[in-house]
mmCIF file of C-alpha atoms in Angstrom:
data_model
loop_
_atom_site.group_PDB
_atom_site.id
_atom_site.type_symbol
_atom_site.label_atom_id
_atom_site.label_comp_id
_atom_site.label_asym_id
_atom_site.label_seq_id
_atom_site.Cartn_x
_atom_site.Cartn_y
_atom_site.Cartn_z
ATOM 1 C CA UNK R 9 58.290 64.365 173.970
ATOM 2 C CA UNK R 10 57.812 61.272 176.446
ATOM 3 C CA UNK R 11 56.372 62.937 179.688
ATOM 4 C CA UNK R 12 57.965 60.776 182.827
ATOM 5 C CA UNK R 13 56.486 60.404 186.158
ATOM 6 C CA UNK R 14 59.327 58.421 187.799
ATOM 7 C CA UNK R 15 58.656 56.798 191.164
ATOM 8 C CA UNK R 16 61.869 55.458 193.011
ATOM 9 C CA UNK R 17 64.085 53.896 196.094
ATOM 10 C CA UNK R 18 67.256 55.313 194.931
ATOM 11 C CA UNK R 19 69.111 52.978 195.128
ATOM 12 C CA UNK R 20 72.489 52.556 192.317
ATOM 13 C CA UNK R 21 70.232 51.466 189.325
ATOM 14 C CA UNK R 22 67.657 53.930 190.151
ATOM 15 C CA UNK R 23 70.378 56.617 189.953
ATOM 16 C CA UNK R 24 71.601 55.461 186.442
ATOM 17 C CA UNK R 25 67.912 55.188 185.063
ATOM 18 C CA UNK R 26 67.329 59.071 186.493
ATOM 19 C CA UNK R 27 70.146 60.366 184.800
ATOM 20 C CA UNK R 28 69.695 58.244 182.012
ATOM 21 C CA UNK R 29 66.528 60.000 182.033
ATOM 22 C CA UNK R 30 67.885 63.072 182.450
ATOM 23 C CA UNK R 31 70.379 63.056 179.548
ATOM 24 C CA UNK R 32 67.209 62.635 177.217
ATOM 25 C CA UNK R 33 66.408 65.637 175.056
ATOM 26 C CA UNK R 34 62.912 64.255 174.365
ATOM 27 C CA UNK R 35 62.116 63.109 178.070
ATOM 28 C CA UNK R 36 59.843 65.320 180.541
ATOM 29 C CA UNK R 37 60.502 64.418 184.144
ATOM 30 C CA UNK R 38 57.138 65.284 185.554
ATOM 31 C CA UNK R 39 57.615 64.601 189.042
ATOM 32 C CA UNK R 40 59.994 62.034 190.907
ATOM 33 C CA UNK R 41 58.370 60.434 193.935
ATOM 34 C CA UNK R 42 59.971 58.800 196.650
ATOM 35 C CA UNK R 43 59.599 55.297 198.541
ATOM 36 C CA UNK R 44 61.119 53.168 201.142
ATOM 37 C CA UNK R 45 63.313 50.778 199.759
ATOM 38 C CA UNK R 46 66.771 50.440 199.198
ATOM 39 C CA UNK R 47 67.523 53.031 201.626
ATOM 40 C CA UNK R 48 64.685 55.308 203.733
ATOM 41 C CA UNK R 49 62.487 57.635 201.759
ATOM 42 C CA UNK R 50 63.897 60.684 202.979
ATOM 43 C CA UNK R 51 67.562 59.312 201.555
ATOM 44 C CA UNK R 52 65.491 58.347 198.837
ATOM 45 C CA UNK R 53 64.565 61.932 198.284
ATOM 46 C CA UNK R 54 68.136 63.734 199.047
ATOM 47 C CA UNK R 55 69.837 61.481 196.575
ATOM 48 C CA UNK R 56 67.311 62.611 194.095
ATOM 49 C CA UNK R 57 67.779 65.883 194.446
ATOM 50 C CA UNK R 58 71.410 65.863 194.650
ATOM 51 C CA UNK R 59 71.677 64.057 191.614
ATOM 52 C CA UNK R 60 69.078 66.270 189.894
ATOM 53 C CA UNK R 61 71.901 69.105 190.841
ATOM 54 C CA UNK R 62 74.670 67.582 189.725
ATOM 55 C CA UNK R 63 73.168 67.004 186.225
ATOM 56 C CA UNK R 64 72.325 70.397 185.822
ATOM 57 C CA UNK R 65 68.598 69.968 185.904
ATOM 58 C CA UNK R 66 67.101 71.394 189.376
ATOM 59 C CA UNK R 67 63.529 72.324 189.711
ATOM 60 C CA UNK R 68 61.924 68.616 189.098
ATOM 61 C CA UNK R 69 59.647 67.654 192.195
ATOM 62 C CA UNK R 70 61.062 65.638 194.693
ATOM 63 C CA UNK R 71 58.327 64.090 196.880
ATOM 64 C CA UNK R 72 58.270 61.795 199.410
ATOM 65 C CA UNK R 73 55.636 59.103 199.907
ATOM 66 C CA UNK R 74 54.801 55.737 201.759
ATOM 67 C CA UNK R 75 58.165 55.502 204.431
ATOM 68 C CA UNK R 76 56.874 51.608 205.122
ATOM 69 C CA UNK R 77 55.158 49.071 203.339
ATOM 70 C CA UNK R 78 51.440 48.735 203.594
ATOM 71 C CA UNK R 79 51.007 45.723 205.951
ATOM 72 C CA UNK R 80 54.533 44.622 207.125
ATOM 73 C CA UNK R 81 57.848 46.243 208.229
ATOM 74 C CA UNK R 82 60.409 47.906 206.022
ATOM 75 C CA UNK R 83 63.524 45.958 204.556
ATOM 76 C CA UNK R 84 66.132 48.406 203.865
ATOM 77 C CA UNK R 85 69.360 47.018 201.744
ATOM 78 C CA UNK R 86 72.294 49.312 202.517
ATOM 79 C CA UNK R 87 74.700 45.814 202.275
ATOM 80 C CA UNK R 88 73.458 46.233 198.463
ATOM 81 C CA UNK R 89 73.405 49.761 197.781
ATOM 82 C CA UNK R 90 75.566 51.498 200.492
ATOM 83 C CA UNK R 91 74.958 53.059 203.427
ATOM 84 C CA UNK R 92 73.029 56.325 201.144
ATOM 85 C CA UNK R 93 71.800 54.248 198.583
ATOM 86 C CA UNK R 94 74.627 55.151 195.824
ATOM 87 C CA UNK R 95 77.429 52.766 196.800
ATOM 88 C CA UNK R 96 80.770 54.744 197.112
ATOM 89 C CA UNK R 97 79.937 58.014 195.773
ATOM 90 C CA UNK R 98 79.433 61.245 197.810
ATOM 91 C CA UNK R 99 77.088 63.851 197.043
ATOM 92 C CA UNK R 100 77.046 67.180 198.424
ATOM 93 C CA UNK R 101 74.072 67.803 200.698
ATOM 94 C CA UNK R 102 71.223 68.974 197.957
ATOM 95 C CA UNK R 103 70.754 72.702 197.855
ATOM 96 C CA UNK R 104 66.888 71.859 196.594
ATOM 97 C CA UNK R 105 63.854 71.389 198.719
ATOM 98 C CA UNK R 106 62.106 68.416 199.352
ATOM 99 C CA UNK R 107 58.426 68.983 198.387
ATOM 100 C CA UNK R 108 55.415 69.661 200.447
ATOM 101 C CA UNK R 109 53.375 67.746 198.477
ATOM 102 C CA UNK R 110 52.957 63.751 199.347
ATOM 103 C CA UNK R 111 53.781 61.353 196.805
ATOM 104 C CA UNK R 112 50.249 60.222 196.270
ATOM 105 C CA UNK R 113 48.877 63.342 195.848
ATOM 106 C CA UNK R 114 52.022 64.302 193.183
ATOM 107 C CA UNK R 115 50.603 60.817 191.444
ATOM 108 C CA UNK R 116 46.870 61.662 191.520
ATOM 109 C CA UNK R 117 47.231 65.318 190.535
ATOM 110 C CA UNK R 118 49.733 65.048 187.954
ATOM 111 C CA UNK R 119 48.325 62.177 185.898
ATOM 112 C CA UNK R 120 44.627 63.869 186.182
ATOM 113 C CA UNK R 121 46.231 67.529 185.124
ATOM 114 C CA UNK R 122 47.598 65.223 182.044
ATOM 115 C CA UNK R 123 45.201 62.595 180.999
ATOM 116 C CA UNK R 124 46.651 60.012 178.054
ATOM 117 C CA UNK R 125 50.175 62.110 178.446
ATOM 118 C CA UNK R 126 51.831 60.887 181.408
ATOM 119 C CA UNK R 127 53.740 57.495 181.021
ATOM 120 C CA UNK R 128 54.381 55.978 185.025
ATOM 121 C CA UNK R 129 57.879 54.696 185.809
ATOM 122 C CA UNK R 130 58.019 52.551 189.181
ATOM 123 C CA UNK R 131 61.751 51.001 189.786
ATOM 124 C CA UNK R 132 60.739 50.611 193.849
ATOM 125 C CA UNK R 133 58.119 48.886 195.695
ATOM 126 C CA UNK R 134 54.794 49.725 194.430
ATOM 127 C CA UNK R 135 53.614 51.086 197.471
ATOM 128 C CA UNK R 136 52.593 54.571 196.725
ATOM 129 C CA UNK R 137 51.216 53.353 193.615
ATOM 130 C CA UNK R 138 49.200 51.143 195.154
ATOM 131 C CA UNK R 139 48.063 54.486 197.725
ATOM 132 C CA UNK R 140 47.309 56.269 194.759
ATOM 133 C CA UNK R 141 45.129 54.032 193.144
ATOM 134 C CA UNK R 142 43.493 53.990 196.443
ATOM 135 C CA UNK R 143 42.747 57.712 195.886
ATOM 136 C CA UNK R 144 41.994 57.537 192.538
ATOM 137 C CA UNK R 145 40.855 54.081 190.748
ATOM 138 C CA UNK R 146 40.867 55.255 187.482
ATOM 139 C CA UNK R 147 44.437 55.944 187.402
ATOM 140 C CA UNK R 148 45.542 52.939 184.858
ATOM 141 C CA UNK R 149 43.282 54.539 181.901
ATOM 142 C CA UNK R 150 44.450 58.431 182.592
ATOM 143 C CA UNK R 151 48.337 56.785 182.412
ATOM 144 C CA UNK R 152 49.408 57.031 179.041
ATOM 145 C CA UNK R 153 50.890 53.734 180.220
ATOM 146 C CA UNK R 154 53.287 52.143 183.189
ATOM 147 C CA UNK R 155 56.493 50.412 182.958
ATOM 148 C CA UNK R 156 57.259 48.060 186.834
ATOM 149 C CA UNK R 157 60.691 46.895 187.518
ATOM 150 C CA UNK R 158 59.493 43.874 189.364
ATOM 151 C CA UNK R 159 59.053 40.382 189.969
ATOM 152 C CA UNK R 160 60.438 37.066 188.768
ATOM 153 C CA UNK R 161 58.794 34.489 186.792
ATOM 154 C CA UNK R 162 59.373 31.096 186.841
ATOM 155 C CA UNK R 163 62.830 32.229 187.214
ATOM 156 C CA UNK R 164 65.581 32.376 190.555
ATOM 157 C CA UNK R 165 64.344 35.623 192.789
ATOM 158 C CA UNK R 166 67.292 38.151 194.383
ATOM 159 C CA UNK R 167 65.980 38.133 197.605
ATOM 160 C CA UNK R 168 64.251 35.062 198.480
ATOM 161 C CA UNK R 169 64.661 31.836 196.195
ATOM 162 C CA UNK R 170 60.952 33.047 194.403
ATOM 163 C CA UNK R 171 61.095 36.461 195.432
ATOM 164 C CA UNK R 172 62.183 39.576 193.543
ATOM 165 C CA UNK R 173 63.438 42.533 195.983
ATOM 166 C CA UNK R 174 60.951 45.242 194.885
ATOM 167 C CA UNK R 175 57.932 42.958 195.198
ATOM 168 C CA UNK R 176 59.599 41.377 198.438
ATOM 169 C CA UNK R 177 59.561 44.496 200.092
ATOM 170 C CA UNK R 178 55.694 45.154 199.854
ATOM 171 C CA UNK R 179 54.024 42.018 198.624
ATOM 172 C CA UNK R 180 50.498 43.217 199.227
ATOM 173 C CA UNK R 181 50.781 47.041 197.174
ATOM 174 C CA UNK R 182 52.177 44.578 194.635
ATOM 175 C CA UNK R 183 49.123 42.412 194.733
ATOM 176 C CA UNK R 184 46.817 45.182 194.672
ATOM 177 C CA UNK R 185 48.458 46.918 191.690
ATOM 178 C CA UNK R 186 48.254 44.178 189.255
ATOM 179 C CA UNK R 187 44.446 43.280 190.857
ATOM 180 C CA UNK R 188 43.969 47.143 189.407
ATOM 181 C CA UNK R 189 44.881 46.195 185.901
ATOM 182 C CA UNK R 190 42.922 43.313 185.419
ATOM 183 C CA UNK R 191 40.713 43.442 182.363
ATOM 184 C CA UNK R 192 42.017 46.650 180.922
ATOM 185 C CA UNK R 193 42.398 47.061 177.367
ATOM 186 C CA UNK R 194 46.073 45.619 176.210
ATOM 187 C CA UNK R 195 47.494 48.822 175.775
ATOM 188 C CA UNK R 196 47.106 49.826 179.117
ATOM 189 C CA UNK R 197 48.362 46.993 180.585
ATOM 190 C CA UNK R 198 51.391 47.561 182.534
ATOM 191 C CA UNK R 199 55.094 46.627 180.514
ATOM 192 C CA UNK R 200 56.996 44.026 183.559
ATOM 193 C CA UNK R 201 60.510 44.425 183.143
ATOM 194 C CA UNK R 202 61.278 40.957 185.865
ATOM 195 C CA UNK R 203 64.554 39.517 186.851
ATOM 196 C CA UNK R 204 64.663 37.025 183.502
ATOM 197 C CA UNK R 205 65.314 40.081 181.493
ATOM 198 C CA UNK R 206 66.991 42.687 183.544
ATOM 199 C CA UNK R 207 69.404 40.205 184.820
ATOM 200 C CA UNK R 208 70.657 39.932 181.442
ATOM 201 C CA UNK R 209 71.745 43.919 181.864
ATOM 202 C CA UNK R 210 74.628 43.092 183.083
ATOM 203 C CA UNK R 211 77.141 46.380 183.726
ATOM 204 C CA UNK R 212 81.066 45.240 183.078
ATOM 205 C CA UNK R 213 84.224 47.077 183.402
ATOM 206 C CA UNK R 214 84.207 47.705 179.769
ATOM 207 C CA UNK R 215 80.940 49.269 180.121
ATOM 208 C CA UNK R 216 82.502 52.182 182.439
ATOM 209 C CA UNK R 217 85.581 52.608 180.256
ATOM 210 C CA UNK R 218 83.243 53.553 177.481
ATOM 211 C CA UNK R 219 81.358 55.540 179.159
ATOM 212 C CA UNK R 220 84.349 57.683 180.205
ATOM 213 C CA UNK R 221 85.755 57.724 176.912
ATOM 214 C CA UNK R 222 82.193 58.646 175.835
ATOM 215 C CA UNK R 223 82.276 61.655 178.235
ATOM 216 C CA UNK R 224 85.263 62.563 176.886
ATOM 217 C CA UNK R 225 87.673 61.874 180.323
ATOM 218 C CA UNK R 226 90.945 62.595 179.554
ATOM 219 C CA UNK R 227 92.304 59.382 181.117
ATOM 220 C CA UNK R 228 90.198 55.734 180.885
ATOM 221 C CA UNK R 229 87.532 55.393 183.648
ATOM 222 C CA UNK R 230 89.226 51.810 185.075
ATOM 223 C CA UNK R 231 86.361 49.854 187.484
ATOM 224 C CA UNK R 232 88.947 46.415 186.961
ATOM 225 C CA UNK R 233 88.520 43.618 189.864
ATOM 226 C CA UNK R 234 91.877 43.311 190.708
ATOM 227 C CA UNK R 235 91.509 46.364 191.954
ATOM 228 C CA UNK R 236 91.409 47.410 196.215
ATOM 229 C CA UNK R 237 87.969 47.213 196.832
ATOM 230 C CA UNK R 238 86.696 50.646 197.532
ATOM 231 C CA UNK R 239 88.859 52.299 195.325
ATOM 232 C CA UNK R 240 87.530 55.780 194.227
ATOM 233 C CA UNK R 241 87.798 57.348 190.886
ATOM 234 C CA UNK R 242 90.266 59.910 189.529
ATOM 235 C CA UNK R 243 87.468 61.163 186.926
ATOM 236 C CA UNK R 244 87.655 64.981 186.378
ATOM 237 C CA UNK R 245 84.362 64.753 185.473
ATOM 238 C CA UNK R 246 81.907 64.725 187.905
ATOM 239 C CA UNK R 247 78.884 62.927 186.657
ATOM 240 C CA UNK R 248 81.451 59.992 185.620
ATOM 241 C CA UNK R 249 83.138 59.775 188.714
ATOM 242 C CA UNK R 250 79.896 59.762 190.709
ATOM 243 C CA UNK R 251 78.421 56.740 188.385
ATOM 244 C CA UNK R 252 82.020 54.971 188.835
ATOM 245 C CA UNK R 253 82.045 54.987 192.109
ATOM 246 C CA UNK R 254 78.290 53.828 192.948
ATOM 247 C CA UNK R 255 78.666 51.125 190.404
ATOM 248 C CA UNK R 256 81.896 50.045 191.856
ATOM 249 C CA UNK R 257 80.310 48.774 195.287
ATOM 250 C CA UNK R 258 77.346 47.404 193.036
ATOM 251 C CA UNK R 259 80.067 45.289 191.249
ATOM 252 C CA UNK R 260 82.103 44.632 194.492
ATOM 253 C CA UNK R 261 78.502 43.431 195.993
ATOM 254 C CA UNK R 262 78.072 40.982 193.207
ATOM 255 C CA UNK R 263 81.046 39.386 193.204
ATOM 256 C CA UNK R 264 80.664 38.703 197.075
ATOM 257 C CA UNK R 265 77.854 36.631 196.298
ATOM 258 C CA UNK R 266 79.296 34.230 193.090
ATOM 259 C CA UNK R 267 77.557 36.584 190.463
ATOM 260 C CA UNK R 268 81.339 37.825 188.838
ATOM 261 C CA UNK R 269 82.449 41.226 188.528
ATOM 262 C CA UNK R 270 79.332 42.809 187.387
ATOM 263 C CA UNK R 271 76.240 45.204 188.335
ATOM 264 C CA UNK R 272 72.737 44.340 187.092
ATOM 265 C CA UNK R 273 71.627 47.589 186.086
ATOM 266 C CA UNK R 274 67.222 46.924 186.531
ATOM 267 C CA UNK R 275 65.951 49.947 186.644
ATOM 268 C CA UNK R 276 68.391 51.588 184.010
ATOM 269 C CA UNK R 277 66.928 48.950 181.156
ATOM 270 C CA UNK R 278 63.142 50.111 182.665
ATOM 271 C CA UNK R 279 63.808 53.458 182.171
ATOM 272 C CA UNK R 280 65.090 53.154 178.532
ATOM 273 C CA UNK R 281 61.930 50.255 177.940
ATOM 274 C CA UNK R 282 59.468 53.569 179.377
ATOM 275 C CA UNK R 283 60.717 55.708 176.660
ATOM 276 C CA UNK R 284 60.867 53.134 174.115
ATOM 277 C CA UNK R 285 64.423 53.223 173.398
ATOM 278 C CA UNK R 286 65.158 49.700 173.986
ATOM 279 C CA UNK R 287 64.272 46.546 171.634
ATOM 280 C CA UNK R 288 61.806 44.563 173.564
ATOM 281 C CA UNK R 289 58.901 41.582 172.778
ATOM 282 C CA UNK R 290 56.227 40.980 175.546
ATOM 283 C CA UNK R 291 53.673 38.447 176.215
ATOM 284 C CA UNK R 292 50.049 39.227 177.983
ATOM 285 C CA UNK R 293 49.495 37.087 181.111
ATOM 286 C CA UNK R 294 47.809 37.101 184.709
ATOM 287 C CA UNK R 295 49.892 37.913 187.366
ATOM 288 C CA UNK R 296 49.364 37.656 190.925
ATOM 289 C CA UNK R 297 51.480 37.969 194.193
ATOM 290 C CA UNK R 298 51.842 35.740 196.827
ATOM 291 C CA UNK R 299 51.430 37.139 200.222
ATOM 292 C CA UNK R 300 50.144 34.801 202.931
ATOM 293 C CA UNK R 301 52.827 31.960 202.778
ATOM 294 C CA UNK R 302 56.076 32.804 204.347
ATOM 295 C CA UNK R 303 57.918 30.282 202.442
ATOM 296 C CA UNK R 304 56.744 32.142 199.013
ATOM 297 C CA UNK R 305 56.390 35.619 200.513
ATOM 298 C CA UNK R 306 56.330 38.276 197.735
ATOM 299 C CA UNK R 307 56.295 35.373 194.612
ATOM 300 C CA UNK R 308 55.210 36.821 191.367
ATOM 301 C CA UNK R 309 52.793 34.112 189.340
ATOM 302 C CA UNK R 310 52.216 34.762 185.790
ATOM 303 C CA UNK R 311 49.616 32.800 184.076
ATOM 304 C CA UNK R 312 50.186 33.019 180.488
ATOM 305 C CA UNK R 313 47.774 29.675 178.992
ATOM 306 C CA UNK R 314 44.081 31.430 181.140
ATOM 307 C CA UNK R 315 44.764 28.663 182.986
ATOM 308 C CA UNK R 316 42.437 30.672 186.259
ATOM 309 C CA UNK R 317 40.156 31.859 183.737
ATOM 310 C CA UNK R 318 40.904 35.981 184.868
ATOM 311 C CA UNK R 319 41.743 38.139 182.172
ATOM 312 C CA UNK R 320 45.075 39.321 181.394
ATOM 313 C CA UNK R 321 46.703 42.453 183.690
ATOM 314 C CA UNK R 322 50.823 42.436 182.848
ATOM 315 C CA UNK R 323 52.418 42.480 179.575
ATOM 316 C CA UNK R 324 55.798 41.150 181.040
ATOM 317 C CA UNK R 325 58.847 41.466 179.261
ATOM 318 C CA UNK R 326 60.415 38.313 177.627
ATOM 319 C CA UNK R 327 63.164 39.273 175.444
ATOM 320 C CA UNK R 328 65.391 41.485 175.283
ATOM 321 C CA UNK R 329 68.607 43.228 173.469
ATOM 322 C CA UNK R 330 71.435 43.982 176.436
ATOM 323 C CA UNK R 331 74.247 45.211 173.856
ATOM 324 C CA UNK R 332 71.853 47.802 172.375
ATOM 325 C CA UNK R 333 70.639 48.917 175.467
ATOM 326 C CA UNK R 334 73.857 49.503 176.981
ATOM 327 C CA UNK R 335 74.820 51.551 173.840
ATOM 328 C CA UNK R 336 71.826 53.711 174.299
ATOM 329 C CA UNK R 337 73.020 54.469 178.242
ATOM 330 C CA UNK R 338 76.250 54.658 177.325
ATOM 331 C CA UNK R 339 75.947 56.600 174.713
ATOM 332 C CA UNK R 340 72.942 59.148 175.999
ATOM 333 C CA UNK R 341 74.557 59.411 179.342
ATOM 334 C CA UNK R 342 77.981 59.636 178.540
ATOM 335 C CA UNK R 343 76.769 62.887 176.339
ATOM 336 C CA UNK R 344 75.201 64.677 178.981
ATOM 337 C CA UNK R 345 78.820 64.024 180.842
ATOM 338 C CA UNK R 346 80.690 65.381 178.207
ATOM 339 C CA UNK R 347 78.515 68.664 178.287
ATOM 340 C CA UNK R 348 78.443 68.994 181.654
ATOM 341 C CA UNK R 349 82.841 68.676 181.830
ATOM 342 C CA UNK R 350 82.729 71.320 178.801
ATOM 343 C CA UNK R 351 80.761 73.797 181.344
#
């Protein structure tokens, strides 16, 4: 049993990586905590919820944490994500309560509860990571490990031409995160899923058909471009419908800016790296973050050759296997659909 403490901006790839999650028999959600991102925390938090709901799983904490970055002000992306975070789909308002606990506190308590069991999930800004290990130093050698959606290396960033959006949004919880991790043993060392690799998980039309016909729709689940944009899905099924029509506006938002008819689904291919059920190969290197120049605001640096003589603090991702990951979302998610339409 992988025990998952997931910490999130939802956001439309944060949505498919929780129920991704969610649809895993052998995955414990310990706790999902909430950040300022994508959308505010507090949307952050209802989406969560809601989508815990409509899954059939209530009952996982929903906490809210850090509701602006540590040292500048808060970059929301609602042209990205919609004005809730989840593109075109509607939720019903969550019948679930946020928690009292803060998000830090969820982190620190958890992960010292469960020494060496916990494995971290951060597909946000790192910011209440970077709180947490604040609070509690020792964090990276209680995790059983940590998986960041993050950065770009020596590759084109998303939001600026170096800079990746989750490390864009708080540069300097970034830079204290991987400072944290330098000089831990390898396996602790947190897995860095950049934009070089999750770029490559690239969501198509074809992708959504199958995942209807996986859920068993009675009619195909059709996300084509030719399509009105905007259109809504038909989808009897509620969990496909919902996933249709956030990843609809993802695609839509793609296109608008030369990148085809397609939805880079980031945090999905973290969540199935955290639980190992993804083909990956990784290289050890020193990262750092940029956060005094405001031409290179929020670049990610990896030193892979010791070239500054600090020990290594990232194992980022460098390869990866899109086709198989998409049959393991499509596949694991589209079952939990099916069940949930048989109810």
């Amino acid at each position: 049993m992988h025990s998952v403490l997931m910490d999130v901006d939802t956001g439309i790839d944060d949505a498919l990586a929780l129920v991704y999650l969610l649809s895993r028999p052998d995955v414990r959600l310990q706790a999902i905590t909430c950040t300022a991102g994508n959308v505010g925390a507090r949307q952050v938090a209802l989406n969560n919820l809601a989508l815990l709901e409509l899954c059939g799983i209530p009952g996982v904490e929903v906490a809210i944490g850090a509701e602006v970055p540590l040292e500048i002000p808060l970059v929301t992306t609602e042209e990205t994500h919609g004005p809730q975070g989840i593109g075109y789909a509607e939720l019903p308002t969550p019948a679930g309560a946020i928690s009292t606990r803060h998000a830090v506190d969820v982190w620190v308590d958890e992960v010292r509860k469960h020494p060496g069991e916990i494995t971290g999930l951060i597909t946000g800004p790192l910011t209440n990571f970077a709180l947490a290990l604040r609070r509690e130093p020792d964090l990276p050698r209680l995790l059983k490990g940590l998986v960041i959606m993050g950065g770009s290396f020596y590759y084109q960033g998303n939001t600026t031409p170096t800079a990746e959006w989750n490390v864009s949004v708080d540069p300097h919880a970034a830079k204290e995160v991987f400072a944290a991790y330098r000089g831990l043993p390898e396996d602790k060392l947190p897995v860095v899923c950049a934009l070089e690799t999750t770029e490559l998980i690239e969501m198509r039309p074809e992708h959504l058909q199958k995942l209807g016909e996986a859920a068993g729709t009675d009619q195909p689940e059709l996300v084509l471009p030719e399509q009105p944009e905007g259109l809504r899905s038909r989808s009897g099924n509620p969990l496909v419908a919902c996933l249709s029509d956030a990843i609809r506006f993802y695609m839509e938002f793609h296109r608008l800016y030369d990148q085809g008819f397609v939805a880079h689904m980031h945090d999905a291919f973290a969540a199935c790296v955290a639980v190992g059920r993804t083909a990956i190969t990784t290289e050890l290197a020193t990262v750092d973050v940029e956060t005094r120049s405001p031409l290179l605001m929020g670049t990610t640096v990896a030193d892979y050759r010791g070239l500054w003589g600090l020990p290594p603090n990232a194992r980022i991702v460098t390869s990866n296997n899109p086709q198989q990951c998409f049959d393991e979302l499509i596949g694991s998610v589209g079952a939990l659909a099916r069940r949930l339409g048989s109810v």
